[in-house]
mmCIF file of C-alpha atoms and ligand atoms in Angstrom:
data_model
loop_
_atom_site.group_PDB
_atom_site.id
_atom_site.type_symbol
_atom_site.label_atom_id
_atom_site.label_comp_id
_atom_site.label_asym_id
_atom_site.label_seq_id
_atom_site.Cartn_x
_atom_site.Cartn_y
_atom_site.Cartn_z
ATOM 1 C CA UNK A 1 -24.474 9.729 25.324
ATOM 2 C CA UNK A 2 -25.364 8.466 21.837
ATOM 3 C CA UNK A 3 -26.774 10.360 18.930
ATOM 4 C CA UNK A 4 -27.038 8.744 15.502
ATOM 5 C CA UNK A 5 -24.408 8.504 12.801
ATOM 6 C CA UNK A 6 -22.027 11.367 12.157
ATOM 7 C CA UNK A 7 -21.557 11.536 8.389
ATOM 8 C CA UNK A 8 -18.239 13.149 7.775
ATOM 9 C CA UNK A 9 -16.984 14.696 4.614
ATOM 10 C CA UNK A 10 -13.623 16.005 3.528
ATOM 11 C CA UNK A 11 -12.083 18.483 4.305
ATOM 12 C CA UNK A 12 -11.304 16.826 7.576
ATOM 13 C CA UNK A 13 -10.452 20.132 9.243
ATOM 14 C CA UNK A 14 -14.170 20.902 9.291
ATOM 15 C CA UNK A 15 -14.840 17.883 11.456
ATOM 16 C CA UNK A 16 -14.965 19.747 14.720
ATOM 17 C CA UNK A 17 -18.038 21.516 13.343
ATOM 18 C CA UNK A 18 -19.626 18.177 12.299
ATOM 19 C CA UNK A 19 -19.118 16.704 15.751
ATOM 20 C CA UNK A 20 -20.324 19.866 17.414
ATOM 21 C CA UNK A 21 -23.494 19.806 15.352
ATOM 22 C CA UNK A 22 -24.223 16.262 16.473
ATOM 23 C CA UNK A 23 -23.284 16.530 20.105
ATOM 24 C CA UNK A 24 -25.620 18.331 22.454
ATOM 25 C CA UNK A 25 -24.765 20.018 24.728
ATOM 26 C CA UNK A 26 -21.382 21.311 23.484
ATOM 27 C CA UNK A 27 -18.369 18.954 23.844
ATOM 28 C CA UNK A 28 -16.666 19.082 27.235
ATOM 29 C CA UNK A 29 -13.352 20.847 27.485
ATOM 30 C CA UNK A 30 -11.521 17.649 28.418
ATOM 31 C CA UNK A 31 -12.040 13.945 28.019
ATOM 32 C CA UNK A 32 -9.905 10.877 27.593
ATOM 33 C CA UNK A 33 -10.448 7.177 27.014
ATOM 34 C CA UNK A 34 -8.306 4.062 26.768
ATOM 35 C CA UNK A 35 -9.344 1.099 24.610
ATOM 36 C CA UNK A 36 -7.860 -2.358 24.057
ATOM 37 C CA UNK A 37 -8.609 -5.062 21.526
ATOM 38 C CA UNK A 38 -7.272 -6.337 18.227
ATOM 39 C CA UNK A 39 -6.465 -5.108 14.747
ATOM 40 C CA UNK A 40 -6.871 -7.228 11.616
ATOM 41 C CA UNK A 41 -4.763 -6.154 8.651
ATOM 42 C CA UNK A 42 -5.033 -7.098 4.997
ATOM 43 C CA UNK A 43 -2.905 -6.418 1.946
ATOM 44 C CA UNK A 44 0.553 -7.950 2.345
ATOM 45 C CA UNK A 45 0.134 -11.648 3.062
ATOM 46 C CA UNK A 46 0.397 -14.821 0.992
ATOM 47 C CA UNK A 47 -2.837 -14.557 -1.020
ATOM 48 C CA UNK A 48 -5.549 -11.994 -1.763
ATOM 49 C CA UNK A 49 -7.698 -11.183 1.292
ATOM 50 C CA UNK A 50 -5.456 -13.108 3.690
ATOM 51 C CA UNK A 51 -5.355 -11.299 7.046
ATOM 52 C CA UNK A 52 -3.373 -11.197 10.252
ATOM 53 C CA UNK A 53 -4.796 -10.219 13.641
ATOM 54 C CA UNK A 54 -2.725 -8.680 16.416
ATOM 55 C CA UNK A 55 -3.442 -7.013 19.771
ATOM 56 C CA UNK A 56 -3.727 -3.220 19.849
ATOM 57 C CA UNK A 57 -4.414 -0.454 22.365
ATOM 58 C CA UNK A 58 -5.722 3.021 21.574
ATOM 59 C CA UNK A 59 -5.547 6.079 23.797
ATOM 60 C CA UNK A 60 -7.638 9.084 22.937
ATOM 61 C CA UNK A 61 -7.761 12.504 24.561
ATOM 62 C CA UNK A 62 -9.610 15.698 23.757
ATOM 63 C CA UNK A 63 -9.013 19.156 25.183
ATOM 64 C CA UNK A 64 -11.135 21.889 23.671
ATOM 65 C CA UNK A 65 -10.780 21.642 19.886
ATOM 66 C CA UNK A 66 -7.514 19.653 20.135
ATOM 67 C CA UNK A 67 -7.422 15.871 19.992
ATOM 68 C CA UNK A 68 -4.668 13.314 20.295
ATOM 69 C CA UNK A 69 -4.892 9.618 19.446
ATOM 70 C CA UNK A 70 -2.149 7.110 20.225
ATOM 71 C CA UNK A 71 -1.895 3.627 18.717
ATOM 72 C CA UNK A 72 0.051 1.076 20.727
ATOM 73 C CA UNK A 73 0.649 -1.868 18.403
ATOM 74 C CA UNK A 74 2.312 -4.091 20.981
ATOM 75 C CA UNK A 75 0.292 -3.333 24.121
ATOM 76 C CA UNK A 76 2.521 -5.493 26.322
ATOM 77 C CA UNK A 77 5.497 -3.233 25.621
ATOM 78 C CA UNK A 78 3.399 -0.097 26.101
ATOM 79 C CA UNK A 79 5.377 1.514 23.279
ATOM 80 C CA UNK A 80 3.392 4.092 21.330
ATOM 81 C CA UNK A 81 3.791 3.314 17.618
ATOM 82 C CA UNK A 82 1.721 6.117 16.078
ATOM 83 C CA UNK A 83 0.571 9.474 17.435
ATOM 84 C CA UNK A 84 -2.081 11.479 15.597
ATOM 85 C CA UNK A 85 -2.887 15.024 16.693
ATOM 86 C CA UNK A 86 -5.290 17.744 15.676
ATOM 87 C CA UNK A 87 -3.992 21.081 16.955
ATOM 88 C CA UNK A 88 -5.851 24.229 17.958
ATOM 89 C CA UNK A 89 -5.614 25.517 14.377
ATOM 90 C CA UNK A 90 -7.417 22.404 13.091
ATOM 91 C CA UNK A 91 -4.304 20.920 11.461
ATOM 92 C CA UNK A 92 -3.499 17.216 11.735
ATOM 93 C CA UNK A 93 -0.027 15.929 12.608
ATOM 94 C CA UNK A 94 1.488 12.433 12.696
ATOM 95 C CA UNK A 95 4.483 10.935 14.482
ATOM 96 C CA UNK A 96 5.329 7.284 13.825
ATOM 97 C CA UNK A 97 7.803 4.761 15.200
ATOM 98 C CA UNK A 98 10.888 6.300 16.728
ATOM 99 C CA UNK A 99 10.585 9.595 14.837
ATOM 100 C CA UNK A 100 11.259 12.596 17.033
ATOM 101 C CA UNK A 101 9.178 15.030 14.995
ATOM 102 C CA UNK A 102 5.566 15.402 13.997
ATOM 103 C CA UNK A 103 4.901 15.772 10.272
ATOM 104 C CA UNK A 104 1.730 16.944 8.540
ATOM 105 C CA UNK A 105 -0.662 13.991 8.502
ATOM 106 C CA UNK A 106 -1.196 12.236 5.192
ATOM 107 C CA UNK A 107 -4.902 12.036 4.215
ATOM 108 C CA UNK A 108 -5.337 8.527 5.633
ATOM 109 C CA UNK A 109 -4.141 9.585 9.102
ATOM 110 C CA UNK A 110 -6.414 12.614 9.032
ATOM 111 C CA UNK A 111 -9.305 10.261 8.166
ATOM 112 C CA UNK A 112 -8.510 7.942 11.081
ATOM 113 C CA UNK A 113 -8.392 10.876 13.453
ATOM 114 C CA UNK A 114 -11.658 12.156 11.996
ATOM 115 C CA UNK A 115 -13.683 8.992 12.559
ATOM 116 C CA UNK A 116 -12.003 8.208 15.900
ATOM 117 C CA UNK A 117 -12.576 11.680 17.294
ATOM 118 C CA UNK A 118 -16.168 11.748 16.027
ATOM 119 C CA UNK A 119 -16.774 8.350 17.667
ATOM 120 C CA UNK A 120 -15.058 9.127 20.977
ATOM 121 C CA UNK A 121 -15.632 12.810 21.701
ATOM 122 C CA UNK A 122 -18.404 13.465 24.188
ATOM 123 C CA UNK A 123 -19.954 10.009 24.407
ATOM 124 C CA UNK A 124 -20.397 7.335 21.766
ATOM 125 C CA UNK A 125 -21.227 8.195 18.167
ATOM 126 C CA UNK A 126 -21.020 6.255 14.929
ATOM 127 C CA UNK A 127 -19.035 8.010 12.212
ATOM 128 C CA UNK A 128 -18.787 7.360 8.462
ATOM 129 C CA UNK A 129 -16.376 9.160 6.154
ATOM 130 C CA UNK A 130 -16.920 8.407 2.454
ATOM 131 C CA UNK A 131 -14.000 9.198 0.166
ATOM 132 C CA UNK A 132 -12.284 8.327 -3.116
ATOM 133 C CA UNK A 133 -9.465 5.901 -2.378
ATOM 134 C CA UNK A 134 -6.863 6.063 -5.157
ATOM 135 C CA UNK A 135 -6.628 2.249 -5.315
ATOM 136 C CA UNK A 136 -9.950 0.961 -3.937
ATOM 137 C CA UNK A 137 -12.380 3.549 -5.322
ATOM 138 C CA UNK A 138 -15.444 4.993 -3.602
ATOM 139 C CA UNK A 139 -15.228 3.519 -0.103
ATOM 140 C CA UNK A 140 -15.698 4.638 3.504
ATOM 141 C CA UNK A 141 -13.668 4.690 6.671
ATOM 142 C CA UNK A 142 -15.900 4.329 9.688
ATOM 143 C CA UNK A 143 -16.144 3.958 13.434
ATOM 144 C CA UNK A 144 -19.213 2.145 14.776
ATOM 145 C CA UNK A 145 -20.284 1.065 18.245
ATOM 146 C CA UNK A 146 -22.102 -2.181 19.052
ATOM 147 C CA UNK A 147 -22.884 -4.493 21.968
ATOM 148 C CA UNK A 148 -24.728 -4.312 25.257
ATOM 149 C CA UNK A 149 -24.177 -1.388 27.621
ATOM 150 C CA UNK A 150 -21.438 -3.063 29.680
ATOM 151 C CA UNK A 151 -19.741 -4.722 26.673
ATOM 152 C CA UNK A 152 -19.595 -1.907 24.166
ATOM 153 C CA UNK A 153 -17.206 -2.471 21.234
ATOM 154 C CA UNK A 154 -15.890 0.103 18.805
ATOM 155 C CA UNK A 155 -15.100 -1.108 15.265
ATOM 156 C CA UNK A 156 -12.909 1.199 13.164
ATOM 157 C CA UNK A 157 -12.404 0.490 9.461
ATOM 158 C CA UNK A 158 -9.333 2.254 8.067
ATOM 159 C CA UNK A 159 -8.245 1.967 4.438
ATOM 160 C CA UNK A 160 -4.715 3.230 3.940
ATOM 161 C CA UNK A 161 -2.948 3.603 0.584
ATOM 162 C CA UNK A 162 -1.073 0.302 0.942
ATOM 163 C CA UNK A 163 -3.257 -1.821 3.232
ATOM 164 C CA UNK A 164 -6.554 -2.016 5.090
ATOM 165 C CA UNK A 165 -7.126 -2.437 8.807
ATOM 166 C CA UNK A 166 -10.091 -3.175 11.051
ATOM 167 C CA UNK A 167 -9.827 -2.379 14.753
ATOM 168 C CA UNK A 168 -12.227 -3.928 17.269
ATOM 169 C CA UNK A 169 -11.626 -2.353 20.688
ATOM 170 C CA UNK A 170 -13.374 -1.925 24.034
ATOM 171 C CA UNK A 171 -12.764 -0.339 27.407
ATOM 172 C CA UNK A 172 -10.443 -2.561 29.471
ATOM 173 C CA UNK A 173 -12.087 -4.536 32.285
ATOM 174 C CA UNK A 174 -9.501 -3.189 34.705
ATOM 175 C CA UNK A 175 -7.983 0.274 34.287
ATOM 176 C CA UNK A 176 -4.574 0.204 32.674
ATOM 177 C CA UNK A 177 -4.753 1.551 29.149
ATOM 178 C CA UNK A 178 -3.286 4.797 30.515
ATOM 179 C CA UNK A 179 -5.591 7.440 29.169
ATOM 180 C CA UNK A 180 -3.603 10.281 30.659
ATOM 181 C CA UNK A 181 -1.990 11.689 27.527
ATOM 182 C CA UNK A 182 -1.026 15.212 26.667
ATOM 183 C CA UNK A 183 -1.487 16.351 23.091
ATOM 184 C CA UNK A 184 0.171 19.636 22.380
ATOM 185 C CA UNK A 185 2.524 19.666 19.405
ATOM 186 C CA UNK A 186 5.438 21.842 20.431
ATOM 187 C CA UNK A 187 6.549 23.924 17.432
ATOM 188 C CA UNK A 188 10.132 22.707 17.827
ATOM 189 C CA UNK A 189 9.035 19.130 17.176
ATOM 190 C CA UNK A 190 7.296 19.502 13.867
ATOM 191 C CA UNK A 191 8.358 19.713 10.262
ATOM 192 C CA UNK A 192 6.292 21.182 7.462
ATOM 193 C CA UNK A 193 5.354 19.227 4.322
ATOM 194 C CA UNK A 194 7.903 18.442 1.630
ATOM 195 C CA UNK A 195 7.397 17.575 -2.049
ATOM 196 C CA UNK A 196 7.672 13.877 -1.146
ATOM 197 C CA UNK A 197 4.793 14.218 1.362
ATOM 198 C CA UNK A 198 2.504 15.586 -1.301
ATOM 199 C CA UNK A 199 3.554 13.033 -3.905
ATOM 200 C CA UNK A 200 4.751 15.791 -6.221
ATOM 201 C CA UNK A 201 7.592 13.855 -7.765
ATOM 202 C CA UNK A 202 7.854 12.974 -11.436
ATOM 203 C CA UNK A 203 8.276 9.550 -13.029
ATOM 204 C CA UNK A 204 11.888 8.720 -13.874
ATOM 205 C CA UNK A 205 12.272 6.913 -17.221
ATOM 206 C CA UNK A 206 15.601 5.211 -17.917
ATOM 207 C CA UNK A 207 16.648 2.731 -20.606
ATOM 208 C CA UNK A 208 18.674 0.010 -18.859
ATOM 209 C CA UNK A 209 19.266 -2.334 -21.823
ATOM 210 C CA UNK A 210 18.228 -2.693 -25.439
ATOM 211 C CA UNK A 211 14.405 -2.733 -25.390
ATOM 212 C CA UNK A 212 14.229 -2.619 -21.585
ATOM 213 C CA UNK A 213 13.078 0.614 -19.922
ATOM 214 C CA UNK A 214 12.759 1.260 -16.222
ATOM 215 C CA UNK A 215 10.065 3.622 -14.890
ATOM 216 C CA UNK A 216 10.534 4.620 -11.260
ATOM 217 C CA UNK A 217 7.783 6.418 -9.347
ATOM 218 C CA UNK A 218 9.414 7.806 -6.176
ATOM 219 C CA UNK A 219 6.139 8.936 -4.572
ATOM 220 C CA UNK A 220 4.643 5.436 -4.931
ATOM 221 C CA UNK A 221 7.988 3.787 -4.080
ATOM 222 C CA UNK A 222 7.797 1.482 -7.099
ATOM 223 C CA UNK A 223 9.778 0.511 -10.163
ATOM 224 C CA UNK A 224 8.157 -0.956 -13.289
ATOM 225 C CA UNK A 225 9.696 -2.143 -16.556
ATOM 226 C CA UNK A 226 8.377 -1.343 -20.016
ATOM 227 C CA UNK A 227 9.532 -4.137 -22.323
ATOM 228 C CA UNK A 228 9.633 -2.861 -25.892
ATOM 229 C CA UNK A 229 8.655 -5.013 -28.871
ATOM 230 C CA UNK A 230 8.398 -4.044 -32.571
ATOM 231 C CA UNK A 231 4.940 -2.495 -32.339
ATOM 232 C CA UNK A 232 3.931 -2.603 -28.686
ATOM 233 C CA UNK A 233 5.027 -2.646 -25.063
ATOM 234 C CA UNK A 234 4.547 -5.195 -22.283
ATOM 235 C CA UNK A 235 4.317 -3.438 -18.904
ATOM 236 C CA UNK A 236 5.726 -5.378 -15.958
ATOM 237 C CA UNK A 237 4.411 -4.251 -12.533
ATOM 238 C CA UNK A 238 1.543 -1.758 -12.435
ATOM 239 C CA UNK A 239 2.542 0.354 -9.369
ATOM 240 C CA UNK A 240 0.340 1.453 -6.484
ATOM 241 C CA UNK A 241 -2.845 3.186 -7.544
ATOM 242 C CA UNK A 242 -4.808 4.828 -10.344
ATOM 243 C CA UNK A 243 -2.636 7.931 -10.367
ATOM 244 C CA UNK A 244 0.557 5.873 -10.494
ATOM 245 C CA UNK A 245 -0.821 3.733 -13.335
ATOM 246 C CA UNK A 246 -1.666 6.898 -15.253
ATOM 247 C CA UNK A 247 1.869 8.210 -14.695
ATOM 248 C CA UNK A 248 3.349 4.972 -16.028
ATOM 249 C CA UNK A 249 1.245 5.269 -19.183
ATOM 250 C CA UNK A 250 2.215 8.931 -19.605
ATOM 251 C CA UNK A 251 5.918 8.046 -19.369
ATOM 252 C CA UNK A 252 5.493 5.292 -21.975
ATOM 253 C CA UNK A 253 3.522 7.635 -24.266
ATOM 254 C CA UNK A 254 6.284 10.221 -23.999
ATOM 255 C CA UNK A 255 9.320 7.985 -24.416
ATOM 256 C CA UNK A 256 7.962 5.148 -26.570
ATOM 257 C CA UNK A 257 5.473 6.930 -28.853
ATOM 258 C CA UNK A 258 3.446 4.738 -31.171
ATOM 259 C CA UNK A 259 3.967 1.659 -29.006
ATOM 260 C CA UNK A 260 0.789 0.949 -27.046
ATOM 261 C CA UNK A 261 0.810 -1.189 -23.910
ATOM 262 C CA UNK A 262 -0.714 -4.387 -25.277
ATOM 263 C CA UNK A 263 -0.081 -6.558 -22.201
ATOM 264 C CA UNK A 264 0.415 -5.871 -18.505
ATOM 265 C CA UNK A 265 1.675 -8.366 -15.916
ATOM 266 C CA UNK A 266 2.342 -8.141 -12.195
ATOM 267 C CA UNK A 267 4.664 -10.205 -10.039
ATOM 268 C CA UNK A 268 2.312 -10.664 -7.100
ATOM 269 C CA UNK A 269 -0.979 -9.292 -5.888
ATOM 270 C CA UNK A 270 0.345 -6.822 -3.253
ATOM 271 C CA UNK A 271 -0.722 -3.166 -3.673
ATOM 272 C CA UNK A 272 2.597 -1.811 -5.020
ATOM 273 C CA UNK A 273 2.339 -4.081 -8.099
ATOM 274 C CA UNK A 274 -1.374 -4.213 -8.904
ATOM 275 C CA UNK A 275 -2.880 -0.937 -7.655
ATOM 276 C CA UNK A 276 -2.340 0.865 -10.970
ATOM 277 C CA UNK A 277 -3.954 -1.763 -13.218
ATOM 278 C CA UNK A 278 -7.221 0.064 -13.893
ATOM 279 C CA UNK A 279 -5.930 2.854 -16.191
ATOM 280 C CA UNK A 280 -3.887 0.256 -18.084
ATOM 281 C CA UNK A 281 -6.965 -1.948 -18.513
ATOM 282 C CA UNK A 282 -8.876 1.136 -19.649
ATOM 283 C CA UNK A 283 -6.453 1.400 -22.580
ATOM 284 C CA UNK A 284 -7.431 -2.129 -23.637
ATOM 285 C CA UNK A 285 -4.255 -3.875 -22.446
ATOM 286 C CA UNK A 286 -4.614 -7.558 -21.582
ATOM 287 C CA UNK A 287 -3.689 -8.559 -18.027
ATOM 288 C CA UNK A 288 -1.625 -11.762 -18.096
ATOM 289 C CA UNK A 289 -1.436 -13.698 -14.820
ATOM 290 C CA UNK A 290 -1.589 -17.092 -13.109
ATOM 291 C CA UNK A 291 -5.100 -18.061 -11.888
ATOM 292 C CA UNK A 292 -5.262 -16.371 -8.449
ATOM 293 C CA UNK A 293 -3.802 -13.164 -9.860
ATOM 294 C CA UNK A 294 -6.229 -13.281 -12.787
ATOM 295 C CA UNK A 295 -9.165 -13.508 -10.369
ATOM 296 C CA UNK A 296 -7.698 -10.613 -8.391
ATOM 297 C CA UNK A 297 -7.359 -8.523 -11.571
ATOM 298 C CA UNK A 298 -11.062 -9.171 -12.239
ATOM 299 C CA UNK A 299 -11.813 -7.923 -8.738
ATOM 300 C CA UNK A 300 -9.726 -4.786 -9.336
ATOM 301 C CA UNK A 301 -11.691 -4.141 -12.537
ATOM 302 C CA UNK A 302 -14.935 -4.301 -10.536
ATOM 303 C CA UNK A 303 -13.881 -1.804 -7.838
ATOM 304 C CA UNK A 304 -16.349 1.065 -7.370
ATOM 305 C CA UNK A 305 -14.743 4.031 -9.149
ATOM 306 C CA UNK A 306 -18.077 5.588 -10.038
ATOM 307 C CA UNK A 307 -18.455 9.092 -8.672
ATOM 308 C CA UNK A 308 -16.909 10.422 -10.745
ATOM 309 C CA UNK A 309 -16.089 7.473 -13.019
ATOM 310 C CA UNK A 310 -12.388 6.797 -13.548
ATOM 311 C CA UNK A 311 -11.040 5.955 -16.992
ATOM 312 C CA UNK A 312 -11.955 2.268 -16.775
ATOM 313 C CA UNK A 313 -15.480 2.880 -15.491
ATOM 314 C CA UNK A 314 -16.012 5.576 -18.122
ATOM 315 C CA UNK A 315 -14.721 3.321 -20.904
ATOM 316 C CA UNK A 316 -17.400 0.691 -20.223
ATOM 317 C CA UNK A 317 -14.742 -1.804 -21.267
ATOM 318 C CA UNK A 318 -14.790 -5.360 -19.925
ATOM 319 C CA UNK A 319 -11.296 -6.206 -18.670
ATOM 320 C CA UNK A 320 -9.181 -8.411 -20.947
ATOM 321 C CA UNK A 321 -7.535 -11.047 -18.764
ATOM 322 C CA UNK A 322 -5.454 -14.018 -19.876
ATOM 323 C CA UNK A 323 -4.539 -16.819 -17.473
ATOM 324 C CA UNK A 324 -1.393 -18.928 -17.668
ATOM 325 C CA UNK A 325 0.132 -21.675 -15.577
ATOM 326 C CA UNK A 326 3.889 -21.975 -15.150
ATOM 327 C CA UNK A 327 5.336 -19.790 -17.923
ATOM 328 C CA UNK A 328 4.135 -17.404 -20.623
ATOM 329 C CA UNK A 329 6.485 -16.187 -23.380
ATOM 330 C CA UNK A 330 6.266 -13.013 -25.474
ATOM 331 C CA UNK A 331 8.583 -12.994 -28.488
ATOM 332 C CA UNK A 332 9.089 -11.169 -31.771
ATOM 333 C CA UNK A 333 12.102 -10.328 -33.933
ATOM 334 C CA UNK A 334 13.180 -7.552 -31.562
ATOM 335 C CA UNK A 335 12.741 -8.872 -28.049
ATOM 336 C CA UNK A 336 11.703 -11.742 -25.781
ATOM 337 C CA UNK A 337 10.117 -11.826 -22.336
ATOM 338 C CA UNK A 338 9.212 -14.879 -20.268
ATOM 339 C CA UNK A 339 6.857 -14.637 -17.279
ATOM 340 C CA UNK A 340 7.842 -17.361 -14.823
ATOM 341 C CA UNK A 341 5.601 -18.205 -11.851
ATOM 342 C CA UNK A 342 8.021 -19.364 -9.148
ATOM 343 C CA UNK A 343 5.082 -19.740 -6.706
ATOM 344 C CA UNK A 344 5.943 -20.652 -3.156
ATOM 345 C CA UNK A 345 9.672 -20.629 -3.897
ATOM 346 C CA UNK A 346 9.204 -16.901 -3.298
ATOM 347 C CA UNK A 347 8.484 -17.574 0.403
ATOM 348 C CA UNK A 348 6.199 -14.568 0.024
ATOM 349 C CA UNK A 349 2.991 -15.289 -1.928
ATOM 350 C CA UNK A 350 1.459 -18.468 -3.366
ATOM 351 C CA UNK A 351 1.860 -17.153 -6.924
ATOM 352 C CA UNK A 352 4.913 -15.058 -7.723
ATOM 353 C CA UNK A 353 5.872 -14.105 -11.268
ATOM 354 C CA UNK A 354 9.414 -13.042 -12.163
ATOM 355 C CA UNK A 355 10.236 -11.487 -15.538
ATOM 356 C CA UNK A 356 13.009 -13.174 -17.490
ATOM 357 C CA UNK A 357 14.649 -11.361 -20.428
ATOM 358 C CA UNK A 358 16.851 -14.018 -22.107
ATOM 359 C CA UNK A 359 18.373 -11.679 -24.704
ATOM 360 C CA UNK A 360 19.589 -9.202 -22.093
ATOM 361 C CA UNK A 361 20.108 -11.872 -19.405
ATOM 362 C CA UNK A 362 18.168 -9.709 -16.989
ATOM 363 C CA UNK A 363 15.690 -11.054 -14.447
ATOM 364 C CA UNK A 364 13.253 -8.487 -13.000
ATOM 365 C CA UNK A 365 11.487 -9.271 -9.719
ATOM 366 C CA UNK A 366 9.347 -7.312 -7.273
ATOM 367 C CA UNK A 367 10.567 -7.567 -3.689
ATOM 368 C CA UNK A 368 12.568 -10.764 -3.175
ATOM 369 C CA UNK A 369 16.174 -9.748 -3.625
ATOM 370 C CA UNK A 370 17.759 -7.256 -1.226
ATOM 371 C CA UNK A 371 17.298 -4.339 1.153
ATOM 372 C CA UNK A 372 19.282 -1.273 2.119
ATOM 373 C CA UNK A 373 21.547 1.162 0.384
ATOM 374 C CA UNK A 374 25.242 1.439 -0.413
ATOM 375 C CA UNK A 375 27.558 -0.750 1.634
ATOM 376 C CA UNK A 376 24.675 -1.558 3.998
ATOM 377 C CA UNK A 377 22.885 -3.695 1.417
ATOM 378 C CA UNK A 378 21.739 -7.102 2.626
ATOM 379 C CA UNK A 379 20.145 -10.071 0.912
ATOM 380 C CA UNK A 380 16.437 -10.730 1.380
ATOM 381 C CA UNK A 381 16.924 -13.945 3.380
ATOM 382 C CA UNK A 382 14.727 -16.910 2.507
ATOM 383 C CA UNK A 383 12.950 -14.953 -0.220
ATOM 384 C CA UNK A 384 16.242 -14.308 -2.048
ATOM 385 C CA UNK A 385 17.363 -17.895 -1.451
ATOM 386 C CA UNK A 386 14.094 -19.237 -2.853
ATOM 387 C CA UNK A 387 14.358 -17.026 -5.933
ATOM 388 C CA UNK A 388 17.918 -18.229 -6.623
ATOM 389 C CA UNK A 389 16.755 -21.841 -6.192
ATOM 390 C CA UNK A 390 13.972 -21.212 -8.732
ATOM 391 C CA UNK A 391 16.466 -19.638 -11.174
ATOM 392 C CA UNK A 392 18.887 -22.544 -10.740
ATOM 393 C CA UNK A 393 16.155 -25.187 -11.098
ATOM 394 C CA UNK A 394 15.239 -23.693 -14.489
ATOM 395 C CA UNK A 395 18.888 -23.194 -15.489
ATOM 396 C CA UNK A 396 18.214 -19.558 -16.430
ATOM 397 C CA UNK A 397 21.534 -17.885 -17.348
ATOM 398 C CA UNK A 398 20.735 -14.716 -15.385
ATOM 399 C CA UNK A 399 23.499 -12.125 -15.192
ATOM 400 C CA UNK A 400 21.680 -9.134 -13.712
ATOM 401 C CA UNK A 401 18.795 -8.864 -11.266
ATOM 402 C CA UNK A 402 16.570 -5.779 -11.327
ATOM 403 C CA UNK A 403 14.241 -5.103 -8.394
ATOM 404 C CA UNK A 404 10.911 -3.281 -8.218
ATOM 405 C CA UNK A 405 10.690 -2.415 -4.524
ATOM 406 C CA UNK A 406 11.959 -0.550 -2.639
ATOM 407 C CA UNK A 407 12.457 2.100 -5.300
ATOM 408 C CA UNK A 408 15.286 3.674 -3.332
ATOM 409 C CA UNK A 409 18.733 2.094 -3.046
ATOM 410 C CA UNK A 410 20.236 -0.307 -5.588
ATOM 411 C CA UNK A 411 17.880 -0.968 -8.488
ATOM 412 C CA UNK A 412 20.010 -3.804 -9.870
ATOM 413 C CA UNK A 413 22.610 -6.280 -8.717
ATOM 414 C CA UNK A 414 24.769 -8.826 -10.540
ATOM 415 C CA UNK A 415 23.458 -12.292 -9.702
ATOM 416 C CA UNK A 416 26.902 -13.328 -8.435
ATOM 417 C CA UNK A 417 26.811 -10.445 -5.950
ATOM 418 C CA UNK A 418 23.503 -11.636 -4.488
ATOM 419 C CA UNK A 419 24.912 -15.152 -4.193
ATOM 420 C CA UNK A 420 27.915 -13.733 -2.352
ATOM 421 C CA UNK A 421 25.685 -11.726 0.004
ATOM 422 C CA UNK A 422 23.660 -14.844 0.800
ATOM 423 C CA UNK A 423 26.825 -16.847 1.487
ATOM 424 C CA UNK A 424 27.953 -14.413 4.194
HETATM 425 ZN ZN1 LIG B 1 5.209 -8.213 -1.544
#
């Protein structure tokens, strides 16, 4: 049965009422459906708007007011990669990967469950959920049906904090998506929210060398550097979203008073490095980037943060963006910083800026160097190799590498140690 578009609004826990209002007669006590198709993801590839498409299966079941949705990212293995549940109390729970416990769903998972359950409960419905995304602005997640009666397709648009995904799925021609799922969340298998879940962790400001200050945002899982000059700061890496960008500025205001952020640069376009640009642009800082990144910064400035307006929209300011090719140097009597685009040597993105501090012999880079913690640390493979090749080709006398992501584990490593790890 079909009945128009279900327009959903937060709080998600009220969704059962929205669906009930649309569906007539009342939703059945039990239903289940299996869907197969593909998912196209965006956000972490070699250039802005590059995507990758992979097969996916979705299983959905409803029993009374409870729903359960399973994502199977490698359908051939049949392994369930994500389980989303709404329990009888209207609370949403998530279990991902090999985790044994359900945790309270983050807002993005609750949104997915909202549009999926509105689209799949008691027949076919279209569902739209408008919301304020902390990085993308005023956007919508949605689930919409299309196609002839025997070839119906469901398209789900899902915008998560760190990437976007579009699912296009349909009922399998032959049964096999295994719709028989149970969805209770046994109390012994769930853990309540922690401070980290709610993002309630403060910025950590630490001076790591003369004129070089590290700002770590644990909730965003990012590390930025504030490079201090005589009368201003250059911010390197802008973190994940508007809130993170605002936290970076607050930390700089507190610890480096009287030194405005005059320039901001990011290593590559991925969300953890560019998502917080808008509040920095709102302060009048100039974004400095190679050409593709400069175009992406312009796009970020035009994102729809209108209801209510964020700082940049309210300022009415046109973004200040400066483009460079190769290298860009900042220098005064107190400090020096060189932005170096190592490009495809990064084996990660087509433009990739590293931050060279010749006076401190520190090179700061986003996510090329190493992974892991303690003795389990390992070099980042071809990315790390490519970065070292770029350093060697330019004869940069680097002593210490500092890394932006992940924010946990070692934040810095002597260059010789990375070379040794790569030689193993
Ligand atoms: Zn990246």
